[in-house]
mmCIF file of C-alpha atoms in Angstrom:
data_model
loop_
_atom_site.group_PDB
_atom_site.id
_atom_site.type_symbol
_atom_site.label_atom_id
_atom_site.label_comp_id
_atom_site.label_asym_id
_atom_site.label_seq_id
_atom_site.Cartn_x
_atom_site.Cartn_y
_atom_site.Cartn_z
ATOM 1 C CA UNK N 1 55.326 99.253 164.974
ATOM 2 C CA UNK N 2 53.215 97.744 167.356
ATOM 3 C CA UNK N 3 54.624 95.947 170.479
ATOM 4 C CA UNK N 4 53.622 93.664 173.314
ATOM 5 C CA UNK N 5 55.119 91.840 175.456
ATOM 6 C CA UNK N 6 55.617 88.181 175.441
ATOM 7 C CA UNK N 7 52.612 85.432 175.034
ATOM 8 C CA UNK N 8 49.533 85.447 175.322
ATOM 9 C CA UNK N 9 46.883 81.781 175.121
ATOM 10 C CA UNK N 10 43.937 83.361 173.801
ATOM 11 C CA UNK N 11 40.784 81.225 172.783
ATOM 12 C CA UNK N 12 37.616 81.537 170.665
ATOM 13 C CA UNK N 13 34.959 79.563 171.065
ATOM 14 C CA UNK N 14 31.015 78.685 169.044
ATOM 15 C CA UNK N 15 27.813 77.035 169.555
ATOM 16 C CA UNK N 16 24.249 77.483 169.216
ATOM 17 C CA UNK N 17 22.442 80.622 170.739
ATOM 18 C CA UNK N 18 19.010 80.439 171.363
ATOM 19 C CA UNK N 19 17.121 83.724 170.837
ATOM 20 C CA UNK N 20 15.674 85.803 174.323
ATOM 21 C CA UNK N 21 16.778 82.564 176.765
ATOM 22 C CA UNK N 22 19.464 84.647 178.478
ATOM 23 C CA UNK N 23 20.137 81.883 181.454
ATOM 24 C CA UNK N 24 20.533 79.106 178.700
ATOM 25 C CA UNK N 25 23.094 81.371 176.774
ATOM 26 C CA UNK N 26 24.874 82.129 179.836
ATOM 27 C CA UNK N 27 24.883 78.046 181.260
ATOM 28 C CA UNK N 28 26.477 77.714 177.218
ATOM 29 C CA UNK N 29 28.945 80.350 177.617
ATOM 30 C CA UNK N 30 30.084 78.977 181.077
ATOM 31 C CA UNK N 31 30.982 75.900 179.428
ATOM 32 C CA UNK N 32 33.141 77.528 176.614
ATOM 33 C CA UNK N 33 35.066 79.338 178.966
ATOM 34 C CA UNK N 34 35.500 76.250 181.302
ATOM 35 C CA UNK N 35 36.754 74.335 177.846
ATOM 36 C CA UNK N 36 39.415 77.085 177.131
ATOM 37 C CA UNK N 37 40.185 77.953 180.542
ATOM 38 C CA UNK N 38 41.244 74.323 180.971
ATOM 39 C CA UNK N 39 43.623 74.475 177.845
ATOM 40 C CA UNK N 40 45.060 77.807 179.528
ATOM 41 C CA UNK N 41 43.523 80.197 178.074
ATOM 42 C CA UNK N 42 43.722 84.226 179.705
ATOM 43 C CA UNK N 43 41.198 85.270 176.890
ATOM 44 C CA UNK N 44 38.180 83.936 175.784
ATOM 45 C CA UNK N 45 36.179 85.156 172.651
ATOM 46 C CA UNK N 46 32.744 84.272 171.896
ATOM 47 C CA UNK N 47 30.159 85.391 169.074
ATOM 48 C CA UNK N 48 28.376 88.290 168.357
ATOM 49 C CA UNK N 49 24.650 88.932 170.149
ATOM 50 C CA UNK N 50 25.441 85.006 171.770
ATOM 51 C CA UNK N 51 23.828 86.028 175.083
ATOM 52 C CA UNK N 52 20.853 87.454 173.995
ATOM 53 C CA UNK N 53 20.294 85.537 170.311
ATOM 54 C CA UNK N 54 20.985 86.723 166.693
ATOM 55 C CA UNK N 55 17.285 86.973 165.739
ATOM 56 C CA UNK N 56 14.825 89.791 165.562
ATOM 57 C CA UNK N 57 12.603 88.817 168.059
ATOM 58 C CA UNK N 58 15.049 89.674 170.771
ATOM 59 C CA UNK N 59 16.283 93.068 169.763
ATOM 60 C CA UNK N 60 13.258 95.022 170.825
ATOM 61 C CA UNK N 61 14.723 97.458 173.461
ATOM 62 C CA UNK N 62 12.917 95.469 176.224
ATOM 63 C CA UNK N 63 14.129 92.059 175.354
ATOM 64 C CA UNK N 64 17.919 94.117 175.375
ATOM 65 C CA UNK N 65 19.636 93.262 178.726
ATOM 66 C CA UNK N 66 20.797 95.236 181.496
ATOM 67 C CA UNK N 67 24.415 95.043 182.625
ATOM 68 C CA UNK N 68 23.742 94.227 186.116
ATOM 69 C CA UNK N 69 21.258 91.660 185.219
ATOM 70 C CA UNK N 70 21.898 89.095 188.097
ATOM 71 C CA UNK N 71 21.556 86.215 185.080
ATOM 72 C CA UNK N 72 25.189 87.229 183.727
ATOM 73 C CA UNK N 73 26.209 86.274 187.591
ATOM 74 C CA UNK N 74 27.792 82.840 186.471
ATOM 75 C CA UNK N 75 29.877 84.409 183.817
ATOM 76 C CA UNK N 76 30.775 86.666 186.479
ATOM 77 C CA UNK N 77 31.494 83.827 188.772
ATOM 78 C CA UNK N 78 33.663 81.694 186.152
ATOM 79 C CA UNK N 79 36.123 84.790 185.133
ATOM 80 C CA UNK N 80 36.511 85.406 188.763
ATOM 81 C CA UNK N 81 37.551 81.312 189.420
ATOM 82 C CA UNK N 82 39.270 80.612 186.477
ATOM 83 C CA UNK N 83 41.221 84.028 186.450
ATOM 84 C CA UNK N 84 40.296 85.144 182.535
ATOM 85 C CA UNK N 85 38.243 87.415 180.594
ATOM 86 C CA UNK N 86 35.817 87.284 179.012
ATOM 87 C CA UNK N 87 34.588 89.256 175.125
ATOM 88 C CA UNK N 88 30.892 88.154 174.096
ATOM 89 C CA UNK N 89 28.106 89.360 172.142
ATOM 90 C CA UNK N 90 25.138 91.085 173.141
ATOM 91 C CA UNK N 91 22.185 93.501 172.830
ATOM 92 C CA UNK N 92 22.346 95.955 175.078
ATOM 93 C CA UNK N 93 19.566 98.392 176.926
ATOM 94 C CA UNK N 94 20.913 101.944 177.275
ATOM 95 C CA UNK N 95 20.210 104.295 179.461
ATOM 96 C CA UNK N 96 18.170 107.920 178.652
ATOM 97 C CA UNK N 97 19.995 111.162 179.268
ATOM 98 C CA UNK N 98 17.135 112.848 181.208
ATOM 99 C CA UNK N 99 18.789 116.467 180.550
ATOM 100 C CA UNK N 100 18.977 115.551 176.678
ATOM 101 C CA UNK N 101 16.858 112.537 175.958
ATOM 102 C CA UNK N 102 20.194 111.287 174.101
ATOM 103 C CA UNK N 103 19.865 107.338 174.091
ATOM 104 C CA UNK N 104 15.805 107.210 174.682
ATOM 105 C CA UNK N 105 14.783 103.694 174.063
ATOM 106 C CA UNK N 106 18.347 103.276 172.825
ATOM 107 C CA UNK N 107 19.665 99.831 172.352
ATOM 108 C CA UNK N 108 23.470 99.019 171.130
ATOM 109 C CA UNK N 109 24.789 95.938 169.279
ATOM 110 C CA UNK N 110 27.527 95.327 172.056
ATOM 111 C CA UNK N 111 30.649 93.673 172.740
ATOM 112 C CA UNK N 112 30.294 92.800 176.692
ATOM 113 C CA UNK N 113 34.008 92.243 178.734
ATOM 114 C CA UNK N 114 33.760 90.362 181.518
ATOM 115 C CA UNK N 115 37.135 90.843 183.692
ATOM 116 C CA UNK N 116 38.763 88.696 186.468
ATOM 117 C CA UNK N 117 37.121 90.007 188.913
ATOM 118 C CA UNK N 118 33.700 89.547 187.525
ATOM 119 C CA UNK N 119 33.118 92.773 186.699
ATOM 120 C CA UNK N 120 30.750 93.403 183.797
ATOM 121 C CA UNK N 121 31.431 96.030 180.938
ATOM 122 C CA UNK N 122 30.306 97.260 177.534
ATOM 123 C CA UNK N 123 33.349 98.880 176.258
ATOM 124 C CA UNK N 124 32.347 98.796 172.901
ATOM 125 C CA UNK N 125 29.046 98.922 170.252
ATOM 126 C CA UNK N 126 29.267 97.629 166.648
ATOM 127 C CA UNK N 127 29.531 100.616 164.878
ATOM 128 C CA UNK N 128 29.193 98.732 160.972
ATOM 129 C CA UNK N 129 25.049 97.908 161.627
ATOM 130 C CA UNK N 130 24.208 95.368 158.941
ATOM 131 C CA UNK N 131 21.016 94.967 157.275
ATOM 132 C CA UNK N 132 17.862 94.897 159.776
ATOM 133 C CA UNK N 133 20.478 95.615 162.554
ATOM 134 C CA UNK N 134 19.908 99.451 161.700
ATOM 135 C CA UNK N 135 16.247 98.836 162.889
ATOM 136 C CA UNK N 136 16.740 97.965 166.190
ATOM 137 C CA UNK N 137 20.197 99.435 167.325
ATOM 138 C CA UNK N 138 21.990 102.611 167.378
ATOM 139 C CA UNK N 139 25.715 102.306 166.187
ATOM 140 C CA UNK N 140 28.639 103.428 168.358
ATOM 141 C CA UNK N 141 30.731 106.345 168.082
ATOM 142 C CA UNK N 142 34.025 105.268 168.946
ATOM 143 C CA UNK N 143 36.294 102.186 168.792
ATOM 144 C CA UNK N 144 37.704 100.248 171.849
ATOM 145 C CA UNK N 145 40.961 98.467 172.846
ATOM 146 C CA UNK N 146 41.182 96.274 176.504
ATOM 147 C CA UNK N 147 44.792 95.434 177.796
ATOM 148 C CA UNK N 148 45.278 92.144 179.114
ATOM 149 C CA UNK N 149 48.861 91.269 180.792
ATOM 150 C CA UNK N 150 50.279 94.371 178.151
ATOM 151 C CA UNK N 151 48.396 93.012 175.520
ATOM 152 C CA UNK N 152 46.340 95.499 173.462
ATOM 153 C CA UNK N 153 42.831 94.143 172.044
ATOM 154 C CA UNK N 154 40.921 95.529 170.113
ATOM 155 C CA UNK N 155 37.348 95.157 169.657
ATOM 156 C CA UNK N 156 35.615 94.632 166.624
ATOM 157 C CA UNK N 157 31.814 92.880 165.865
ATOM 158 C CA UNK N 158 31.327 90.636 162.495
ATOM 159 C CA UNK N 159 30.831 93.789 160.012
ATOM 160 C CA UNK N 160 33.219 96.043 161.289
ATOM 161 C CA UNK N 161 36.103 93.458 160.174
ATOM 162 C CA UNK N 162 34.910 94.364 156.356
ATOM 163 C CA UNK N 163 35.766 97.822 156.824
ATOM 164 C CA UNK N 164 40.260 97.917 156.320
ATOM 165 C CA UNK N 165 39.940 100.827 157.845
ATOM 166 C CA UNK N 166 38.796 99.386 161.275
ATOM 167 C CA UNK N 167 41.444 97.606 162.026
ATOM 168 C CA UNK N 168 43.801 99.865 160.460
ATOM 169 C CA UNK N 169 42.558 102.588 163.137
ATOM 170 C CA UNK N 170 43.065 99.734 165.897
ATOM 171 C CA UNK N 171 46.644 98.733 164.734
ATOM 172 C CA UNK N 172 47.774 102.417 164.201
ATOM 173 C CA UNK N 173 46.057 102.404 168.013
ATOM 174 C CA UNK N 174 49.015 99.979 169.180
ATOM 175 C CA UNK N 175 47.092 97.129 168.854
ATOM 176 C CA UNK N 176 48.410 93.867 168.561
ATOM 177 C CA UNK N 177 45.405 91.516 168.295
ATOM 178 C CA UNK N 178 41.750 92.125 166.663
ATOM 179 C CA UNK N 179 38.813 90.323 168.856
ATOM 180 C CA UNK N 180 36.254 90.006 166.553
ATOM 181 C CA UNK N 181 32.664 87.942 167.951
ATOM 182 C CA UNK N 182 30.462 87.609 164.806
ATOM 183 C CA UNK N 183 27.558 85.755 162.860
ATOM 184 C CA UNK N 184 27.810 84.767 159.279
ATOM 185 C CA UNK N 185 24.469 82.746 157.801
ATOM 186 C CA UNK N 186 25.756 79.460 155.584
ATOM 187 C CA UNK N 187 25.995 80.419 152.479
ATOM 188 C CA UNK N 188 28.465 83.494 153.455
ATOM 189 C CA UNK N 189 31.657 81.477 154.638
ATOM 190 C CA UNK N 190 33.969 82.657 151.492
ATOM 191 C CA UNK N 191 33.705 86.116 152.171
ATOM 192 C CA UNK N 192 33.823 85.185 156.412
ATOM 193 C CA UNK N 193 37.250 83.349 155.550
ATOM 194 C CA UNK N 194 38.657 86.652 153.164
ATOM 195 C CA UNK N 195 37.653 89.357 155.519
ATOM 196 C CA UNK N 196 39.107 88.646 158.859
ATOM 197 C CA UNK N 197 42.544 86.830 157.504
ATOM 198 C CA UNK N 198 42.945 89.920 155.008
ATOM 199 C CA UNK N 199 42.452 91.515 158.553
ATOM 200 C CA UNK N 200 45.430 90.056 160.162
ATOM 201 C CA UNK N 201 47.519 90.511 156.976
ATOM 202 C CA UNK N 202 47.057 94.018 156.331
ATOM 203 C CA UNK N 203 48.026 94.883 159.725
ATOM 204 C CA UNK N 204 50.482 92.695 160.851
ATOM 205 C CA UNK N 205 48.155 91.553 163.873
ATOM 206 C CA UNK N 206 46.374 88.420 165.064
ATOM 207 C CA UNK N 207 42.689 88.346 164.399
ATOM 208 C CA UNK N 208 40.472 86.108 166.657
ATOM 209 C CA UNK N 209 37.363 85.294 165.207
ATOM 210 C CA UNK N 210 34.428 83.826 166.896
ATOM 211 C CA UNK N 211 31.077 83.215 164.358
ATOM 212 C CA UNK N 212 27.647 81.924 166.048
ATOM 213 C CA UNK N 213 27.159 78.161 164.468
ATOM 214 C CA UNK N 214 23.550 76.291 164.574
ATOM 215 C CA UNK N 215 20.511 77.824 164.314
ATOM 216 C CA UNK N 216 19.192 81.144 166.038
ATOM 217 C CA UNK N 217 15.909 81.614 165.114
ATOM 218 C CA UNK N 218 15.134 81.858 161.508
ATOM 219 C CA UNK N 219 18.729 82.066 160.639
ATOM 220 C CA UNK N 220 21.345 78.823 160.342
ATOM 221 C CA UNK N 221 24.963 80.265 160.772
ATOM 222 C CA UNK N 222 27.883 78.741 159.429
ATOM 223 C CA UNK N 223 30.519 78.624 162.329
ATOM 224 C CA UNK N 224 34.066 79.476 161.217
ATOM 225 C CA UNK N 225 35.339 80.230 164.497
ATOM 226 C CA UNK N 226 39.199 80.835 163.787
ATOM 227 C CA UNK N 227 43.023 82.743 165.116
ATOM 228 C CA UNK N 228 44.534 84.120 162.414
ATOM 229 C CA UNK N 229 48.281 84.598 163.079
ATOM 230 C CA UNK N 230 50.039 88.532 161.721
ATOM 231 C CA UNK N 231 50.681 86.842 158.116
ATOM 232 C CA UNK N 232 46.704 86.011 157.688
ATOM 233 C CA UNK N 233 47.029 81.913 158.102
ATOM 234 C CA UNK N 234 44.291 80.216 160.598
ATOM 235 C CA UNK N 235 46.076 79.036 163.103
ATOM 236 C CA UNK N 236 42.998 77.164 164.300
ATOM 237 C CA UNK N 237 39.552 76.976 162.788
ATOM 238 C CA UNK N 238 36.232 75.370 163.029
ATOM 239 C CA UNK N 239 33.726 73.967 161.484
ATOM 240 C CA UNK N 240 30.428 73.779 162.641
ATOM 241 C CA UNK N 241 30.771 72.229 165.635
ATOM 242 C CA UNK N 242 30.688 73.634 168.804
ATOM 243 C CA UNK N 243 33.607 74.304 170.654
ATOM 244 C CA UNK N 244 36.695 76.206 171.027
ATOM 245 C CA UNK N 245 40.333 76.950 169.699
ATOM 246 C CA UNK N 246 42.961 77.948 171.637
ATOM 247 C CA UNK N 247 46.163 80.057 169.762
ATOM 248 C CA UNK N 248 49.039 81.350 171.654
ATOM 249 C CA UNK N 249 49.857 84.793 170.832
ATOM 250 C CA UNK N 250 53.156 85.979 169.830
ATOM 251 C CA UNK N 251 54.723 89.463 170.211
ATOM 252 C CA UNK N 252 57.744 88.773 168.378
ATOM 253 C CA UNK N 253 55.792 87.476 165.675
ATOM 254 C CA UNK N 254 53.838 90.810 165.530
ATOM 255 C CA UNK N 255 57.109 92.648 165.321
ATOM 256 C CA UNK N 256 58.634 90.541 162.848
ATOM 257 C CA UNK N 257 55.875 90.569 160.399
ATOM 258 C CA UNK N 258 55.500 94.044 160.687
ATOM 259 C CA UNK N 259 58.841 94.894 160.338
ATOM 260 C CA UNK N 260 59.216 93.021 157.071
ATOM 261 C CA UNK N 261 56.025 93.789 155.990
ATOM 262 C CA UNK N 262 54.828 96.936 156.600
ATOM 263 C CA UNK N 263 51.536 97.928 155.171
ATOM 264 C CA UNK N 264 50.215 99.754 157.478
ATOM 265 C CA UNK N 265 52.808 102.011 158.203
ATOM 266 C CA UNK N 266 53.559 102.266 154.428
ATOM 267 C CA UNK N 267 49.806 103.307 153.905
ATOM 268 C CA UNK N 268 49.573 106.704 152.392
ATOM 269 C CA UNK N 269 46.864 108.557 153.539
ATOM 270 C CA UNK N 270 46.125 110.672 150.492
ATOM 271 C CA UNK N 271 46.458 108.793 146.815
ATOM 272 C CA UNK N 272 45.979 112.359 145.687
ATOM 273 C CA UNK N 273 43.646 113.447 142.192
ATOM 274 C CA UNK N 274 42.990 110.951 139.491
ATOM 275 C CA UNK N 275 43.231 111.248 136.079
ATOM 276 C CA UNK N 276 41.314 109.802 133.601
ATOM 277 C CA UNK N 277 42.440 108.969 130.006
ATOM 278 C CA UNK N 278 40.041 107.954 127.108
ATOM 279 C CA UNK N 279 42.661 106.270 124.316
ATOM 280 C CA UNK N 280 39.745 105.448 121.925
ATOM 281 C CA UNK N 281 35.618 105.147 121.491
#
């Protein structure tokens, strides 16, 4: 059973990204995590590829940004005042291996973490690639969990939360909570509002969910931005507005759920052969 200790006030947070304008993204982001920070929040959770744009034209390896660009300094700057961190989407420029050439013109689909002391990370690189993501990105080998104040996180981008098995790995990890920045396109909000509460359910585990709203681009994205409590209900949810919602976290509620309902512990990992019986035709 997974265990952590006391509350945490997390937030996720939307609004409109506008493809390759790093400084505007940034200036938007700032303002999120002002708005949650505000309310309390430790935690702030924004959507997938928000700092760099969730369109094609700004996934090209040179358009992919560098962790110490000196743009991401006001994100830096507003963890560092308002004491919280910081999970936001990203495409990210990776560096070659000169001994193996491993990562040559490599760019990642990436989860950035920026901590309270303004340091900048990218703990972790969608490894689900969706559609023309697979042109552009290379997918990441391993998953990743941050601990805030004992809290385990884990780190998930939009596809990855179709896969069970992803947050199964993270919950079986000892995590208590599934971050989760994403981008659905309108049109796909039925199967945004199933996946990431089945999340929570099958695990016993909060599930915040932040989904890029407006238009990027070509593409108009439908929002959704939600905290999903261990049992799968939204504690708070969007529409398409911009904004954020703010969820306190509960480990007794993690405990509790999964002590009465333990899925994932009850998961078997073999279902063993099938058999197959024809009874007529």
């Amino acid at each position: 059973m997974t265990r952590a200790p006391g509350r945490l006030r997390l937030a996720a947070g939307q609004a409109v990204s506008v493809p390759g304008d790093l400084a505007t993204n940034v200036a938007t982001a700032v303002s999120l995590v002002r708005d949650a920070a505000d309310q309390g929040a430790r935690v702030v959770v924004l959507p997938e590829l928000f700092l760099t744009g969730y369109d094609e034209a700004a996934w090209t390896h040179d358009a992919s940004l560098d962790l110490d660009d000196a743009a991401l300094e006001p994100l830096s700057e507003v963890a560092r005042s308002r004491s919280v961190v910081v999970v936001v989407g990203a495409a990210v420029r990776r560096a070659v291996d000169p001994a193996t050439g491993s990562g040559r013109h490599a760019s990642t689909l990436s989860v950035l973490v920026v901590d309270p002391e303004g340091e900048v990370t990218a703990p972790y690189d969608k490894q689900h690639l969706s559609g023309p993501e697979r042109d552009f990105f290379t997918p990441g080998d391993h998953g990743a969990t941050i601990v805030v104040d004992g809290w385990e996180l884990a780190l998930g981008v939009c596809y990855d939360g179709c896969f069970p098995e992803h947050a199964l790995a993270a919950t079986a990890g000892g995590a208590a909570a599934y971050l989760v920045p994403a981008a659905y396109y309108v049109g796909a909000e039925h199967r945004r509002d199933v996946y990431y509460a089945a999340r929570a359910l099958d695990n016993g585990i909060y599930v915040a969910f932040a989904g890029l709203t407006g238009t990027c681009g070509t593409g108009s994205f439908s929002g959704g931005t939600a905290v999903y409590d261990p049992e799968g209900r939204p504690v708070r949810r969007l529409g398409l507005e911009p904004g954020v919602v703010v969820a306190d976290l509960d480990a007794d509620e993690v405990a509790r759920v999964q002590r009465e309902h333990p899925m994932a512990t009850d998961r078997r990992d073999s279902l063993g052969p099938r058999t197959r019986v024809v009874l007529a035709g």
